[in-house]
Coordinates of C-alpha atoms in Angstrom, one line a residue:
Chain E
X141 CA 151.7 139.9 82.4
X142 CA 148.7 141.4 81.8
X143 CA 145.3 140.2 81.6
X144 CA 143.7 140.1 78.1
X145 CA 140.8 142.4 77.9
X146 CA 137.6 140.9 76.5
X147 CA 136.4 141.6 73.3
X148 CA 133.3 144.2 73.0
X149 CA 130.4 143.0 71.1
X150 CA 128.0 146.0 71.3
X151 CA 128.3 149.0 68.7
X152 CA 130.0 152.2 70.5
X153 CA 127.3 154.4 70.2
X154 CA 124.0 155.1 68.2
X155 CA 123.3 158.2 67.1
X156 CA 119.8 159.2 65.0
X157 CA 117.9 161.5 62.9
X158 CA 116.0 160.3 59.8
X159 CA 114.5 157.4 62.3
X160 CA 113.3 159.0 65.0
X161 CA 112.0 161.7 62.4
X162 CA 110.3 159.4 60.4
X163 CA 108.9 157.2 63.5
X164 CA 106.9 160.6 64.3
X165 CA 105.3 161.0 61.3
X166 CA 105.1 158.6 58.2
X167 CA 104.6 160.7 54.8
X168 CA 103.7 160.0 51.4
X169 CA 105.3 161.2 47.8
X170 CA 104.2 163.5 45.2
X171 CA 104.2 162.7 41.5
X172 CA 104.6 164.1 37.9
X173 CA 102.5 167.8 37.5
X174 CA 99.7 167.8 35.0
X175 CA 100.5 171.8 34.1
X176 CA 104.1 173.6 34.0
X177 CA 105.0 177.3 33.5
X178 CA 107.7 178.1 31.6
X179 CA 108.1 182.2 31.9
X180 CA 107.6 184.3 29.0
X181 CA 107.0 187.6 27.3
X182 CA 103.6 188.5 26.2
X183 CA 104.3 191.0 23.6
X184 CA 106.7 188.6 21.9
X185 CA 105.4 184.7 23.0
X186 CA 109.3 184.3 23.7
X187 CA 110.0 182.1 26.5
X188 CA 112.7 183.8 28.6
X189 CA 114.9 182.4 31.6
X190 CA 112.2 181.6 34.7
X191 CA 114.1 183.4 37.4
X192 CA 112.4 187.3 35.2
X193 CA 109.4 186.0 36.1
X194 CA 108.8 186.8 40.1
X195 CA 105.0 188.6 39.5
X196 CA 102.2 186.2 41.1
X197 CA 99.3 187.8 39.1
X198 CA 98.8 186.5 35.9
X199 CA 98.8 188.3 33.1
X200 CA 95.5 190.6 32.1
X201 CA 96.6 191.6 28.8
X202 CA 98.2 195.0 29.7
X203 CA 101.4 196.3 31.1
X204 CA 104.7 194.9 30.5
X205 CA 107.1 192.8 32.1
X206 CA 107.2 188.9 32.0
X207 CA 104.7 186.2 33.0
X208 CA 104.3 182.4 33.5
X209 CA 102.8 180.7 30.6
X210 CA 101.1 177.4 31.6
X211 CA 101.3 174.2 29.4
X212 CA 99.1 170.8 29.6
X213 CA 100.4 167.5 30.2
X214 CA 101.2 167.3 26.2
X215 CA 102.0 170.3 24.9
X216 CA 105.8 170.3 23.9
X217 CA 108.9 172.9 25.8
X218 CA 110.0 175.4 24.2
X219 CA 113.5 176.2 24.6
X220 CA 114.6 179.8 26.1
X221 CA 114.7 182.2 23.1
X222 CA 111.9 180.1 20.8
X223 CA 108.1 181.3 20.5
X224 CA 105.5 179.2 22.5
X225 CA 102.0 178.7 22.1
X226 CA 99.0 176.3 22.9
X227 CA 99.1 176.9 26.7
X228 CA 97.6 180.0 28.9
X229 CA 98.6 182.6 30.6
X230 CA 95.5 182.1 33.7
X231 CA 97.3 179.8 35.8
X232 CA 94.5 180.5 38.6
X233 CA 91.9 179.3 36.3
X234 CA 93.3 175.1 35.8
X235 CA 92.7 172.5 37.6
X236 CA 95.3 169.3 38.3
X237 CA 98.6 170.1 39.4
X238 CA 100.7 172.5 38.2
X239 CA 104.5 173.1 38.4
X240 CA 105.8 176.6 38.3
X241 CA 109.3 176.6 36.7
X242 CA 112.5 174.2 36.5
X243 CA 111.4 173.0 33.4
X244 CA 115.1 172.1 31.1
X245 CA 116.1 175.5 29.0
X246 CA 116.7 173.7 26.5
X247 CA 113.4 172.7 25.7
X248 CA 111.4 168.9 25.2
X249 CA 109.1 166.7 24.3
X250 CA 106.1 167.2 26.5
X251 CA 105.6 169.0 29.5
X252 CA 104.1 165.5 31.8
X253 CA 107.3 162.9 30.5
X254 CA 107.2 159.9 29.0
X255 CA 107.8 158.0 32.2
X256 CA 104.9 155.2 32.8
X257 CA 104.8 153.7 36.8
X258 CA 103.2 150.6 38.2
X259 CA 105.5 148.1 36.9
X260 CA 107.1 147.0 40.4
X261 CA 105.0 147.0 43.2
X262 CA 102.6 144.9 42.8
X263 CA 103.4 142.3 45.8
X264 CA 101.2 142.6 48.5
X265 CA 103.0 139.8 50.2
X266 CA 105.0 140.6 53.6
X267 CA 108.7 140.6 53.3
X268 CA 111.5 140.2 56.2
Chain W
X292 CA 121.6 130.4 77.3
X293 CA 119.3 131.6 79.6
X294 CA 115.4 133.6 80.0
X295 CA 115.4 136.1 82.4
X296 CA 111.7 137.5 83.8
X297 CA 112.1 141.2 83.8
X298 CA 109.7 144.4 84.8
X299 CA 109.2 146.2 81.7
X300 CA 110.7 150.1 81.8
X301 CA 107.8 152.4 82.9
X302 CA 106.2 153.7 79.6
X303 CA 108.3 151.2 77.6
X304 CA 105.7 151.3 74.0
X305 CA 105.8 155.1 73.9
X306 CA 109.5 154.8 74.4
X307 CA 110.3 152.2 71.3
X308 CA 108.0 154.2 69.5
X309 CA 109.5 156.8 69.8
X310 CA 112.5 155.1 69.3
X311 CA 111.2 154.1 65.4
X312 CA 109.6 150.7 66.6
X313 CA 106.1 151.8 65.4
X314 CA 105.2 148.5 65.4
X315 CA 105.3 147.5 69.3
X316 CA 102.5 145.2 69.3
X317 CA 101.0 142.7 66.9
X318 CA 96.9 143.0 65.9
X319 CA 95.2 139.4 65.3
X320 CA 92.8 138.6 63.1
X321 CA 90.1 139.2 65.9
X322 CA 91.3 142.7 66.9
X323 CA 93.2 141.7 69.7
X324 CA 96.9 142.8 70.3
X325 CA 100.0 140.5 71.0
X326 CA 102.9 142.1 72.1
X327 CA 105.7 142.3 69.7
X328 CA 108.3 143.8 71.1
X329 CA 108.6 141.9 75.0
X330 CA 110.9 143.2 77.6
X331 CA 109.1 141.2 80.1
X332 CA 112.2 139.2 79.5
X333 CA 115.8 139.3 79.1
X334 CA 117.8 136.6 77.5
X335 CA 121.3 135.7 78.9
X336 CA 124.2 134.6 76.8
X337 CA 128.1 134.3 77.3
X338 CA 131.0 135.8 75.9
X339 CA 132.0 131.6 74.8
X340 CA 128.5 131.2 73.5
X341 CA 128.4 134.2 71.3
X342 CA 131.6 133.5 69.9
X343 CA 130.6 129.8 69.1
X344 CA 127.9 131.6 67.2
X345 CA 129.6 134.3 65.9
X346 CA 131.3 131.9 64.1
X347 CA 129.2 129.8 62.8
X348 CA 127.3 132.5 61.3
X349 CA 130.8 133.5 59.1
X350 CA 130.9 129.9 58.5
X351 CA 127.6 129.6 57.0
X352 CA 128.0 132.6 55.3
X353 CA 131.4 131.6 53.2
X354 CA 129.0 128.3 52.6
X355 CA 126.3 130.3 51.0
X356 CA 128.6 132.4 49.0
X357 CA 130.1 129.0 47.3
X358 CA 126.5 127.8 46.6
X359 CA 125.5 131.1 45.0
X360 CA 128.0 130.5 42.5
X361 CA 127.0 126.8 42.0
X362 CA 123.3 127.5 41.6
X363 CA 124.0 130.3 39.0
X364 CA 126.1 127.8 37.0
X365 CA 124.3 124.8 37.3
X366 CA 120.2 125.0 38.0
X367 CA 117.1 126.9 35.9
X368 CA 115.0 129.4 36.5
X369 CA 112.1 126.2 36.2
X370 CA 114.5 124.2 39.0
X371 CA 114.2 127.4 41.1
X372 CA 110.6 128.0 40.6
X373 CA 111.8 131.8 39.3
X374 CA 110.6 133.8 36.4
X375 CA 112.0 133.2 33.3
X376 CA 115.6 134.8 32.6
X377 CA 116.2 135.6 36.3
X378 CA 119.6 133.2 36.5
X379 CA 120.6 135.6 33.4
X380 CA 120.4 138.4 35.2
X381 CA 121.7 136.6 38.7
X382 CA 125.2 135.5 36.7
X383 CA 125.4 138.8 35.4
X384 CA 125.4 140.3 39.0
X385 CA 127.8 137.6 40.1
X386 CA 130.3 138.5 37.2
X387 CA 130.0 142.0 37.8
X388 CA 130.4 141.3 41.5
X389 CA 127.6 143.1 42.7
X390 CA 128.4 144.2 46.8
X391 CA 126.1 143.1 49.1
X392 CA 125.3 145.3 52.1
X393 CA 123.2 142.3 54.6
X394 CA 122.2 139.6 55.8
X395 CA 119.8 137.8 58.1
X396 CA 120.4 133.7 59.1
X397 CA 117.4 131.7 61.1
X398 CA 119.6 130.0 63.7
X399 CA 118.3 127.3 66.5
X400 CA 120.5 127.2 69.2
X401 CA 120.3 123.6 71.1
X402 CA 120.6 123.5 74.5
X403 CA 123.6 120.9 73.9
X404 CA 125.5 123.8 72.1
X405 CA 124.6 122.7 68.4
X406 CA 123.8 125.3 65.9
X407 CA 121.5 124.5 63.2
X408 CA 120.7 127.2 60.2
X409 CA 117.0 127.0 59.7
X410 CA 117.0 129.4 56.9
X411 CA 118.5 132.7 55.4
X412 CA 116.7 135.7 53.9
X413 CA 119.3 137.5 52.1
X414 CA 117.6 139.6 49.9
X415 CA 114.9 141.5 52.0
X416 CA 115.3 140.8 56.0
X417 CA 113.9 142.9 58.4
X418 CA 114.3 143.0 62.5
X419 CA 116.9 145.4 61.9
X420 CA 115.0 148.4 64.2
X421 CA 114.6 146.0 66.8
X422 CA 118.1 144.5 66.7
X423 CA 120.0 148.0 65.5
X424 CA 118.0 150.6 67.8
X425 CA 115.4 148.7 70.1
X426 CA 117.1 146.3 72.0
X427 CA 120.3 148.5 72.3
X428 CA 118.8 151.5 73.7
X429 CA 117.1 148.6 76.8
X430 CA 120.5 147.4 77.6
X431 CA 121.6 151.3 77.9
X432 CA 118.8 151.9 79.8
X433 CA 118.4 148.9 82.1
X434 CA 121.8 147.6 81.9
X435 CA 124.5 149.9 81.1
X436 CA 127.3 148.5 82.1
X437 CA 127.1 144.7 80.5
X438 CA 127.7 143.8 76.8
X439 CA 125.5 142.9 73.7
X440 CA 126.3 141.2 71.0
X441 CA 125.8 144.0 68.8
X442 CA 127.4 146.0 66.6
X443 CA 125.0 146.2 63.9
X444 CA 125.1 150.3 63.8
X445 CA 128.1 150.7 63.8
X446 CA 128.4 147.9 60.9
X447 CA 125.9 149.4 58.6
X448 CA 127.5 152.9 58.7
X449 CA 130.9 151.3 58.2
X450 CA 128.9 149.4 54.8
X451 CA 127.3 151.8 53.3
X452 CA 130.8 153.9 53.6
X453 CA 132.6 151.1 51.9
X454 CA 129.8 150.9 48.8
X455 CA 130.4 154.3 48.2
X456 CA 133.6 154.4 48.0
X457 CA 133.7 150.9 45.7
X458 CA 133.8 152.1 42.5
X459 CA 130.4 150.2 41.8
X460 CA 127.6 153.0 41.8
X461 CA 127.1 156.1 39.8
X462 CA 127.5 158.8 42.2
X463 CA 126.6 159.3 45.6
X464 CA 122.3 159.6 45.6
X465 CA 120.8 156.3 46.6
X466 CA 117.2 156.3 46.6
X467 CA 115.4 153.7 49.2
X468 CA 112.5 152.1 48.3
X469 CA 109.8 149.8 49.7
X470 CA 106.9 148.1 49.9
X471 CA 104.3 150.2 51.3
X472 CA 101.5 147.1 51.3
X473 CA 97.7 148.5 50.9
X474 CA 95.0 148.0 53.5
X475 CA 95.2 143.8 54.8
X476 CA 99.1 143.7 53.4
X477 CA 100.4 146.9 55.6
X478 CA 102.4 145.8 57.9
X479 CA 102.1 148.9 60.2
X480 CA 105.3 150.5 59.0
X481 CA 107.6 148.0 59.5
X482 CA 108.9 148.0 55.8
X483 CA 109.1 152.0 56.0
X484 CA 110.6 152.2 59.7
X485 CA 113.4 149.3 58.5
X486 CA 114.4 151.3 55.0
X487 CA 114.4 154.7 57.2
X488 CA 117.0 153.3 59.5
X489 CA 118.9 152.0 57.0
X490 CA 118.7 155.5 55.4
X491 CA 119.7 156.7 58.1
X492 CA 123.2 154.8 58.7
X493 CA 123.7 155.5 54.7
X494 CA 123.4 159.3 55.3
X495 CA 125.6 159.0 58.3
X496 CA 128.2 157.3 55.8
X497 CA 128.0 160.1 53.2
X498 CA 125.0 159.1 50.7
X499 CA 122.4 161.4 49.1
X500 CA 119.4 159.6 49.9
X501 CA 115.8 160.0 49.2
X502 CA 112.8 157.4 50.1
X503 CA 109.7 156.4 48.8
X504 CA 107.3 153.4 47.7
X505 CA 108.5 150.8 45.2
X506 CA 105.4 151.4 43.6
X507 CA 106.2 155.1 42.2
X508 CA 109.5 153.8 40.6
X509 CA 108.6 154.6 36.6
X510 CA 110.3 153.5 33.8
X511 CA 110.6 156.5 31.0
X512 CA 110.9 154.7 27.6
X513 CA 112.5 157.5 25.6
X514 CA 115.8 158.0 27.5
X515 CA 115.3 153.9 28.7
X516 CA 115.6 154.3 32.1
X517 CA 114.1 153.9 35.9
X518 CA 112.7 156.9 37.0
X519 CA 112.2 158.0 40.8
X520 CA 109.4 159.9 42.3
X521 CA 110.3 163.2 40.4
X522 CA 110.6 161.7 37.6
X523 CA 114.8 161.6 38.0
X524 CA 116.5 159.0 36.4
X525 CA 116.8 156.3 39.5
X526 CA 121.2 155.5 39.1
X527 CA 121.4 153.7 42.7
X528 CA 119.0 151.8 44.5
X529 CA 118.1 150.1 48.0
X530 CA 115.3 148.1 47.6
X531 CA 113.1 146.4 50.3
X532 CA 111.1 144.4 48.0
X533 CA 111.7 140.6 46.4
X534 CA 114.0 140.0 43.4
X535 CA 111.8 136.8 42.6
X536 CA 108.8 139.2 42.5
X537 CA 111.0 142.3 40.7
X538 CA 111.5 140.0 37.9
X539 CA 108.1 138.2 37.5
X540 CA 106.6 142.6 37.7
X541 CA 106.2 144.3 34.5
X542 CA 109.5 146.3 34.8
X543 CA 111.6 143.3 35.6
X544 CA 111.3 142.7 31.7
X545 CA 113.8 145.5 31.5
X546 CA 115.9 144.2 33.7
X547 CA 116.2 140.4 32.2
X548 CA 116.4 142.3 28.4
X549 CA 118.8 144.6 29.4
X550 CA 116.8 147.5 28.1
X551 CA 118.4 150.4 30.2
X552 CA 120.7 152.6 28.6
X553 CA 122.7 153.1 32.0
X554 CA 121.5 150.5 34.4
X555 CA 120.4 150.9 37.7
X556 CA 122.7 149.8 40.6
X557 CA 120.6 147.5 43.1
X558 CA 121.2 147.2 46.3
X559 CA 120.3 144.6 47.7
X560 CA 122.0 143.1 43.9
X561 CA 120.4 140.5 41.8
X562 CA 122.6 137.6 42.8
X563 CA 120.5 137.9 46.6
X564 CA 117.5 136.1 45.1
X565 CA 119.9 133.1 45.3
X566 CA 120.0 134.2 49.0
X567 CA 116.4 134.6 49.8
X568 CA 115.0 131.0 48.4
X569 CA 114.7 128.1 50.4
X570 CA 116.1 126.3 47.2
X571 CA 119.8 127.0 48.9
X572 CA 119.0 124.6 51.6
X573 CA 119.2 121.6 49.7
X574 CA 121.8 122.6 47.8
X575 CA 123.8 123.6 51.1
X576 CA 123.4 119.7 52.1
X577 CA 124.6 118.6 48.5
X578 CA 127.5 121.0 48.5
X579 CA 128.1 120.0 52.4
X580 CA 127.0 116.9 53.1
X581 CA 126.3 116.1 56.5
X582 CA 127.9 119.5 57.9
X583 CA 127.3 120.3 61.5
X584 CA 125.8 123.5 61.0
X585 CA 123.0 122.4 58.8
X586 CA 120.2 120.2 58.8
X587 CA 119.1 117.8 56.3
X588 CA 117.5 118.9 52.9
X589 CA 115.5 117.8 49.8
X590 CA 113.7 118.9 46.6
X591 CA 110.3 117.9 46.1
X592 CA 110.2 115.1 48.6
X593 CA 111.5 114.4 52.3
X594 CA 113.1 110.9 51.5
X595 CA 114.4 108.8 54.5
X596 CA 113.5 111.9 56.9
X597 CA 110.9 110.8 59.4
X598 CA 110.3 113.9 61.1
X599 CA 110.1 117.2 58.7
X600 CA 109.6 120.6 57.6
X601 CA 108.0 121.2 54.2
X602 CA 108.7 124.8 53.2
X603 CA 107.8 126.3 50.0
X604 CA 110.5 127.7 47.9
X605 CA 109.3 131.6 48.2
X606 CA 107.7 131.2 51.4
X607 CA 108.2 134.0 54.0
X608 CA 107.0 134.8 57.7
X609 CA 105.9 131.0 58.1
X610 CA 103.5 131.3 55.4
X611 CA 102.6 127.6 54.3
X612 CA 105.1 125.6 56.2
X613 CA 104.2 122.0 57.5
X614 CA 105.5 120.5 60.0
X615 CA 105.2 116.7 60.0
X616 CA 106.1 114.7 63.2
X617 CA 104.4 111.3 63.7
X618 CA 102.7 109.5 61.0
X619 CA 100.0 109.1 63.8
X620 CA 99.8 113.0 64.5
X621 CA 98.0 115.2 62.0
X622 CA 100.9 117.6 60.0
X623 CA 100.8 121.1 61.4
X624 CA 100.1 123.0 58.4
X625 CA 100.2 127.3 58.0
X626 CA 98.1 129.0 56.0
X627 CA 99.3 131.1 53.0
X628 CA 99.8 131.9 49.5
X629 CA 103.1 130.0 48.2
X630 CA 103.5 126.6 47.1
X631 CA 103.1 126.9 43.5
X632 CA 106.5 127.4 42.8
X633 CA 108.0 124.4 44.4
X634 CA 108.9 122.6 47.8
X635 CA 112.0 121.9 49.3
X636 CA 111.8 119.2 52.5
X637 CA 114.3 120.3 55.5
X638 CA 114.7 117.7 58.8
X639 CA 112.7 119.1 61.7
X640 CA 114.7 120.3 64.6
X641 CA 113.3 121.1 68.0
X642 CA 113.9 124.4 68.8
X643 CA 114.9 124.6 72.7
X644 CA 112.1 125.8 74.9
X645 CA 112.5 128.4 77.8
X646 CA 109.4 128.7 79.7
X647 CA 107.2 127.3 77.0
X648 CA 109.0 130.4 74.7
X649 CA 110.1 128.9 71.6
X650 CA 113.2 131.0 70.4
X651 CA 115.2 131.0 66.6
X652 CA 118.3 133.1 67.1
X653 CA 118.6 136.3 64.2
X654 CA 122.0 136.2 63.8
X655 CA 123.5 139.1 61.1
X656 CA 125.6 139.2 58.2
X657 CA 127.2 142.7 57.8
X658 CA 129.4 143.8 54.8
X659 CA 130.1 140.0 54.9
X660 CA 130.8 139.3 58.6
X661 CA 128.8 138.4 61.8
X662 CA 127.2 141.9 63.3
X663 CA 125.0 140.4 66.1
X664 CA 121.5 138.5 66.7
X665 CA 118.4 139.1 67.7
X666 CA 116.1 136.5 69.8
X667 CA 112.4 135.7 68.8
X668 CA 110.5 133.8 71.0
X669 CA 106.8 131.6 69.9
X670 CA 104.3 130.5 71.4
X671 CA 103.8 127.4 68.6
X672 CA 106.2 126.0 66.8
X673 CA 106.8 128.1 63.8
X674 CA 108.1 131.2 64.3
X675 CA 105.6 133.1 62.6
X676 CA 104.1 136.8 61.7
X677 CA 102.9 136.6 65.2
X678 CA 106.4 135.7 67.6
X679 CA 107.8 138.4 69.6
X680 CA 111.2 140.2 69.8
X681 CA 113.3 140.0 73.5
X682 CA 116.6 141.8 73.9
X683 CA 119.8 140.3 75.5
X684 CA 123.2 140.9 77.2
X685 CA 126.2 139.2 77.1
X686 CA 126.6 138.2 81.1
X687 CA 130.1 138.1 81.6
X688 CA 131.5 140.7 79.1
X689 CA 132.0 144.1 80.9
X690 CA 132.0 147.6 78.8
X691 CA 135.9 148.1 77.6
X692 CA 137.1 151.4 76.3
X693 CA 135.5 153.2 73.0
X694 CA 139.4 152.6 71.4
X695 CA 139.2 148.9 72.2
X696 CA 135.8 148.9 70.5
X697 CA 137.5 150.6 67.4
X698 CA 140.3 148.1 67.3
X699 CA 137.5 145.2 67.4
X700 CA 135.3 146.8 64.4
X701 CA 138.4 146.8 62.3
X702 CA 139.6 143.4 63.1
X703 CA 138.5 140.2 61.4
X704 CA 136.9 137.2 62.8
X705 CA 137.7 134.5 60.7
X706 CA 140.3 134.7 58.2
X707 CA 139.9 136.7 54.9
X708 CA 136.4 138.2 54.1
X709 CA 134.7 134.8 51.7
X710 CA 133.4 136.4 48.8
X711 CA 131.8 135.1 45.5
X712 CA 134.0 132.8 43.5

């Protein structure tokens, strides 16, 4: 006969990353950019896939090659392959945020979305 | 159940900082600091008394899952002192049935061996760094070889694995998101630290995750969606942050209108806020009249109770209770900012006393069964913002083998797993 071994309540072992990572330093979050660059060609104002345009300098109205083209918060996307106007190709000269690429080929609305924030949150009571 | 005095580990508050307790001490209002976490002591259980409470806590839990589906079908939003349309939303959750990752239940332990549930905060409990990490990592440390009751890690990974794979969420990113609390209202990172750990067991189950405030969720009106941080549409979501106050926000208008093209899949899910109000306790002693795990309970007034506990129906932390004793003795009354929204009137119980340390047992609900407790101790007699956190061991249950562990995990307590109705 052998003697029942007792149950174990405790968990087997714990193994971290994210905690321990976070316990070290406790970060914030970005939001929504009030410029984005789509890349285009000056000779033609035709936006063009982003990954042409690798050239930091913007563009001085000479040479050729491909630049990035910076929109405000409501100008509307062009798609890859239509003409696009009302922005600026002196991204050093804005001020706000800016976002360099990644906006959707296919074009949209605005360059800063739609999307309103604020409207949960608002507790300031303690929870647990 | 005993209280050990213990000689705190050399360096302990850099070391359960370091561990993600960033919180190890408690400021008062005059600047001082309390000690929140305390390993001055130890408390000592056995293997009989854990599994007395073990299964209670299953008990109560099966209890609470039958009067979920009563108060969806039968009370109001008014009754429940929620905002308009929330029982809507709450029998939508229960008829999709929503899964539910945790649980915490506010347990006094008598020293005769009863078990009384105090409370249950369903929706948004916290203690889990303390319970999960903290107090594991001191037995490791200081006592190696004995037991805990505690297999809240290995619980939450084993959770999160099982909501991934249940068919109820769209994909496999979950974002994780919290109250960060502004200036008077931070609570020194507890609400980060608690949704960073649980990130942490979700990654370890095979989630996507990404964090960030509550307060940066968006809602994009064109496509009729949640938004996260970047602006992605938000398809699966942890939230450390109220359902009563979700619904009564701005946003929570979506939410009772069904305005989202694709809905957002909550975690914790709507159906908690049923969970997280003291309006249950009442209804437990209807639904369970007289039951020896509970304690007497009324709306609105105490009726033939002499001795009681006035708690409003939102109330957290301690905030607002009174405690009335002796018609002689002035009520002790907290201080706080709920009330409004209704009272339910619960029979006062003494808690038992070690030392002068007042202590309500944590005991937690994991993927629906008892994971393991954690023991606060007060100095008054609500446990309040200010009580303290002590770890324990199991005294007579010696370390088995990691296969016998295994073979535990994966057996049941009780009988089947309760589950809404």
């Amino acid at each position: 006969m052998t003697t029942p071994t007792r149950r174990r309540m405790r968990s087997s072992s714990i193994s971290l990353g994210i905690t321990a990572l976070m316990a070290s330093s406790l970060t914030g979050c970005s939001s929504s950019a009030d410029y984005a660059a789509v890349c285009v060609d000056p000779d033609t104002q035709e936006r063009v896939d982003d990954d042409q345009c690798d050239d930091d300098s913007d563009y001085n109205g000479g040479g050729s090659g491909f630049f990035w083209y910076y929109l405000g918060a409501s100008s509307r996307i062009p798609a890859v392959g239509q003409t696009t106007s009302g922005g600026t190709f002196s991204g050093s000269s804005l001020n706000g945020t800016v976002q360099r690429g990644g906006l959707p080929s296919t074009g949209g609305s605005t360059v800063k979305s739609a999307t309103t924030k604020g409207g949960f949150g608002g507790s300031s009571r303690g929870f647990g | 159940m005993w209280r050990h005095r213990s000689r705190a580990r050399e360096g302990w508050r850099d070391t359960v900082v370091e561990q993600g307790l960033v919180f190890p001490v408690t400021k008062m209002p005059d600047g001082a600091e309390l000690p929140y976490w305390n390993e001055d002591a130890w408390y000592e259980v056995t293997m009989e008394e854990v599994e007395a409470l073990e299964a209670a806590t299953e008990e109560l839990w099966a209890m609470c899952l039958q009067a979920v589906t009563h108060m969806a079908t039968t009370m109001t939003d008014e009754r429940l002192g929620l905002p308009p349309g929330s029982l809507e939303v709450v029998r939508r959750s229960v008829e999709a049935g929503d899964p539910a990752l945790y649980a915490r239940f506010d347990l006094a332990y008598g020293a005769d061996g009863s078990i009384k549930m105090l409370e249950i905060n369903g929706d948004t409990p916290t203690g889990l760094v303390e319970t999960g990490i903290i107090q594991w990592n001191w037995m490791e440390d200081v006592m190696p070889e004995m037991d805990q009751w505690n297999s809240v890690h290995d619980r939450l990974i084993a959770g999160w694995r099982k909501l991934r794979r249940s068919g109820h969420f769209d994909g496999d990113r979950l974002h994780f998101l919290y109250d960060l609390g502004e200036e008077d209202s931070y609570d020194g990172g507890e609400m980060e630290m608690t949704v960073h750990y649980l990130m942490d067991t979700a990654v370890q189950a095979g989630w996507v995750a990404l964090a960030h405030p509550v307060a940066e969720v968006g809602w994009n009106p064109d496509t009729r969606d949640f938004r996260d941080v970047h602006d992605e549409p938000l398809r699966n979501a942890f939230k450390l942050y109220a359902w009563e106050e979700m619904l009564a926000e701005p946003f929570g208008r979506f939410v009772v209108d069904r305005a989202e093209a694709r809905p957002t899949r909550w975690i914790e899910p709507a159906w908690k806020v049923l969970l997280s109000t003291k309006a249950l306790l009442p209804v437990l002693w209807e639904l369970f009249p007289r039951h020896r795990l509970l304690l007497p309970a009324y709306f609105d007034e105490p009726r033939d109770l002499e001795r009681w506990v006035a708690k409003p129906l939102h109330g957290r932390e301690g905030d607002n209770i009174r405690i009335h004793l002796d018609d002689m003795l002035e009520d002790v009354v907290m201080p706080g900012g709920y009330g409004a929204e209704g009272w339910v009137y619960q029979a006062y119980t003494e808690l038992p006393s070690f030392e002068g340390n007042r202590v309500v047992l944590g005991s937690w609900i994991v993927d629906g069964e008892a994971a393991g407790m954690l023991v606060r101790e007060s100095d008054s007699m609500v446990t309040d913002y200010f009580s303290r956190v002590a770890p324990h061991v199991i005294s007579d249950g010696l370390a088995p083998s990691e296969e016998q562990v295994a073979q535990w995990l994966a057996e049941r307590v009780g009988p089947d797993a309760p589950s809404l109705a």
